Short mmCIF file of C-alpha atoms in Angstrom, two decimals:
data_model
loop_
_atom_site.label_atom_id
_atom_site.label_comp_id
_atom_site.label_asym_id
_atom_site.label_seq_id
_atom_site.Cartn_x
_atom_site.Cartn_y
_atom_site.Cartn_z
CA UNK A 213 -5.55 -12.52 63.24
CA UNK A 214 -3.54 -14.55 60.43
CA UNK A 215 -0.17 -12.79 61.80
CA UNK A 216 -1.10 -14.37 65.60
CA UNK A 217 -2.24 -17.50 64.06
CA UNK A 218 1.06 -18.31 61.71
CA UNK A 219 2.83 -17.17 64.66
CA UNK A 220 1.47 -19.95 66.97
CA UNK A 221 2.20 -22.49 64.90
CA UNK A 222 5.84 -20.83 64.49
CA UNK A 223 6.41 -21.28 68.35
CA UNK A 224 7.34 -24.79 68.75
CA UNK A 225 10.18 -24.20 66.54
CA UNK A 226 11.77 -21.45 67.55
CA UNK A 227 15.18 -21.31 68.22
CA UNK A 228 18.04 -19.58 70.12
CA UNK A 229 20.15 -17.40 67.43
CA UNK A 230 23.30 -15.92 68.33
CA UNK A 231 24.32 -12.97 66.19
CA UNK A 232 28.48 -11.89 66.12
CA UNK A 233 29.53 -8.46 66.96
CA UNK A 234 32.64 -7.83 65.05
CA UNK A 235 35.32 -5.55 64.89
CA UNK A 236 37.03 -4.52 62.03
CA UNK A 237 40.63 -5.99 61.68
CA UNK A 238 42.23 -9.11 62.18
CA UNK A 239 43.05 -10.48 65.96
CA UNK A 240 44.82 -13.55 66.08
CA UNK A 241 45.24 -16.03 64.07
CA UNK A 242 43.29 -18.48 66.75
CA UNK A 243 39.75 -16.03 66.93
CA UNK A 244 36.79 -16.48 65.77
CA UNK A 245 36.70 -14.56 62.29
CA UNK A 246 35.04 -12.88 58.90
CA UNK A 247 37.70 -12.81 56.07
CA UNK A 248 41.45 -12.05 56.95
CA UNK A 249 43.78 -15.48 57.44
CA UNK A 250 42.84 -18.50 59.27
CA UNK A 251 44.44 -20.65 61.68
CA UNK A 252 47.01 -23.21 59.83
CA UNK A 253 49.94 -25.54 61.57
CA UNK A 254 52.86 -24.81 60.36
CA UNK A 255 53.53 -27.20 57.04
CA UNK A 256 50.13 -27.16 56.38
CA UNK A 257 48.80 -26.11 52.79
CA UNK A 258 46.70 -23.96 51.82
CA UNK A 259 43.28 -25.23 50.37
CA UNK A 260 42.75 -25.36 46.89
CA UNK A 261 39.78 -25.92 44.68
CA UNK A 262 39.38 -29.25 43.45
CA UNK A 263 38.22 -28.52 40.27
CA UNK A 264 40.31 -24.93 39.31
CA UNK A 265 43.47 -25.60 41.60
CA UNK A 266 43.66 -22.28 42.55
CA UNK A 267 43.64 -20.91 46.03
CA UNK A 268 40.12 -20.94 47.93
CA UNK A 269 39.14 -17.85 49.48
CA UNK A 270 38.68 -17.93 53.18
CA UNK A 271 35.32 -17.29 54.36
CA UNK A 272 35.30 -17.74 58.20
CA UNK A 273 36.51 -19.57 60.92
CA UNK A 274 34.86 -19.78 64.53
CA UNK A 275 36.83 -20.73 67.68
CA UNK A 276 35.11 -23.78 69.26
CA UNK A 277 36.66 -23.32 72.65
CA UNK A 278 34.28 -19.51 72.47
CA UNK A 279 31.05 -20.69 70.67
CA UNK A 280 30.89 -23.77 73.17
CA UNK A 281 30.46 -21.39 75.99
CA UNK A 282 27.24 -20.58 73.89
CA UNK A 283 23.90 -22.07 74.83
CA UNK A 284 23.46 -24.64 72.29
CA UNK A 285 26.58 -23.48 70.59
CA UNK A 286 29.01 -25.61 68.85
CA UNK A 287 31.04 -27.70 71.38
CA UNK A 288 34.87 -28.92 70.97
CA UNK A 289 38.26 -28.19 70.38
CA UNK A 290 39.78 -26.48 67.22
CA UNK A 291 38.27 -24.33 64.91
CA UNK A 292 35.27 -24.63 62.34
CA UNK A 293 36.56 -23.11 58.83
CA UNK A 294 34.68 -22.31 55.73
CA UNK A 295 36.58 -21.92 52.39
CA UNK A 296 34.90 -21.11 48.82
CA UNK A 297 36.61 -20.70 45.47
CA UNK A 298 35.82 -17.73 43.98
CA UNK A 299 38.15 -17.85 41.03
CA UNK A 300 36.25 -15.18 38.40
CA UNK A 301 37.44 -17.15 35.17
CA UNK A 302 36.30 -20.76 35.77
CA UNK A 303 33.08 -22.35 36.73
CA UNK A 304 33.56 -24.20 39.82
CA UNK A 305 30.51 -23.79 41.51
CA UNK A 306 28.05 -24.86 37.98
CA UNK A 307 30.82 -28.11 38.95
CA UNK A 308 29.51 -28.20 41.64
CA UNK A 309 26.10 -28.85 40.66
CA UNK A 310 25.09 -25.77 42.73
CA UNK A 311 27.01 -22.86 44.45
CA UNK A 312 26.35 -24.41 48.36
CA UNK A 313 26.65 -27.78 47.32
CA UNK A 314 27.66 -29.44 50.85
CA UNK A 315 30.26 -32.29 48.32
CA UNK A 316 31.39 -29.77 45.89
CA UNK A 317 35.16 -29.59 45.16
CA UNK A 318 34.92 -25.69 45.03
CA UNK A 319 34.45 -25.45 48.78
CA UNK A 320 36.14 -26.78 52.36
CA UNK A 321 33.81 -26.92 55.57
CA UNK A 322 36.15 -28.49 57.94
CA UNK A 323 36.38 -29.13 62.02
CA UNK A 324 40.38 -28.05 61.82
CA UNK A 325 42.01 -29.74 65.15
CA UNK A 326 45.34 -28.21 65.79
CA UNK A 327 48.02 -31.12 66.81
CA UNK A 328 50.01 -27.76 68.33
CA UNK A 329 49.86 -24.35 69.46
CA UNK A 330 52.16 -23.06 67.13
CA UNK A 331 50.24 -21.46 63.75
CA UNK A 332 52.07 -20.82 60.75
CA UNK A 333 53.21 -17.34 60.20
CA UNK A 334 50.83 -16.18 57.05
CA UNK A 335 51.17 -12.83 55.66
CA UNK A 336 48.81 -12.30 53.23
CA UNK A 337 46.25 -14.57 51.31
CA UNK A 338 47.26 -16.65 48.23
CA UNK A 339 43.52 -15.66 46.85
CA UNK A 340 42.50 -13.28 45.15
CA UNK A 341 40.02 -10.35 46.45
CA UNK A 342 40.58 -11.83 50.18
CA UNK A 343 37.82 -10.68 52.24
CA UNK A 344 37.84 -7.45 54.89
CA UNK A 345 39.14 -8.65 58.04
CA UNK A 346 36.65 -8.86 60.38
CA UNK A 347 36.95 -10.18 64.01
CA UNK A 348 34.06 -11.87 65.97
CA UNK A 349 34.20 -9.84 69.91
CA UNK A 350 31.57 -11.28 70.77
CA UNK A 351 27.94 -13.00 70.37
CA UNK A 352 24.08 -11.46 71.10
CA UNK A 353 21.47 -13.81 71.92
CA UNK A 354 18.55 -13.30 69.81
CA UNK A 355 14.77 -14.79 69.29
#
């Protein structure tokens, strides 16, 4: 009876999730992605921490042009990335007042709008421990 109750009162808010089926391996530079190297213009640098100066690690990026094809999905042009610093011998994120701090200096959320088509031709990541390459295929709509 309290399960069917809570969930009742649960209802109004529920929500449309969309969880990503991945691959392992990096497509290109302009998919939506887990880990390996985001998209980047050509001259472009980079992000570094703001308090350590070293490298952030890149977390993800997702393609806007395929998430706003979504229901409710993210809508636009360009790409949503997510950088963190995970340098082992400083203390960034304590800087940061707290680990997800949305103004820290040890991370970069950013809507990245490409002025071209051309990417920069990255190898490898300047941080260290980059993450397995992982590359969103596609999304599963979940309740």
């Amino acid at each position: 009876m309290l399960a069917e109750s809570i969930r009742k009162k649960l209802k109004p808010h529920k929500r449309l999730t969309y969880v990503a089926k991945q691959k392992r391996g990096d497509a290109s530079t302009s998919a939506s992605k887990i880990g390996g190297l985001p998209w980047l213009e050509s001259g472009d640098e980079w992000p570094t921490c703001g308090h350590c100066q070293n490298p952030l690690q890149f977390l993800f990026q997702l393609n806007l042009e395929e998430t706003a094809k979504l229901k409710g999905g993210p809508k636009g042009k360009g790409f949503l990335q997510v950088f963190y610093c995970t340098n082992p011998d400083s203390y960034c994120d304590e800087l940061g007042r707290t680990p997800f701090s949305p103004f820290g200096k040890h991370l970069i959320a950013r809507h990245y709008r490409p002025k071209s088509d051309a990417a920069q031709s990255i190898k490898k990541s300047p941080a260290s421990h980059p993450l397995q390459r992982t590359t969103i295929v596609d999304w599963m709509a979940t309740d």
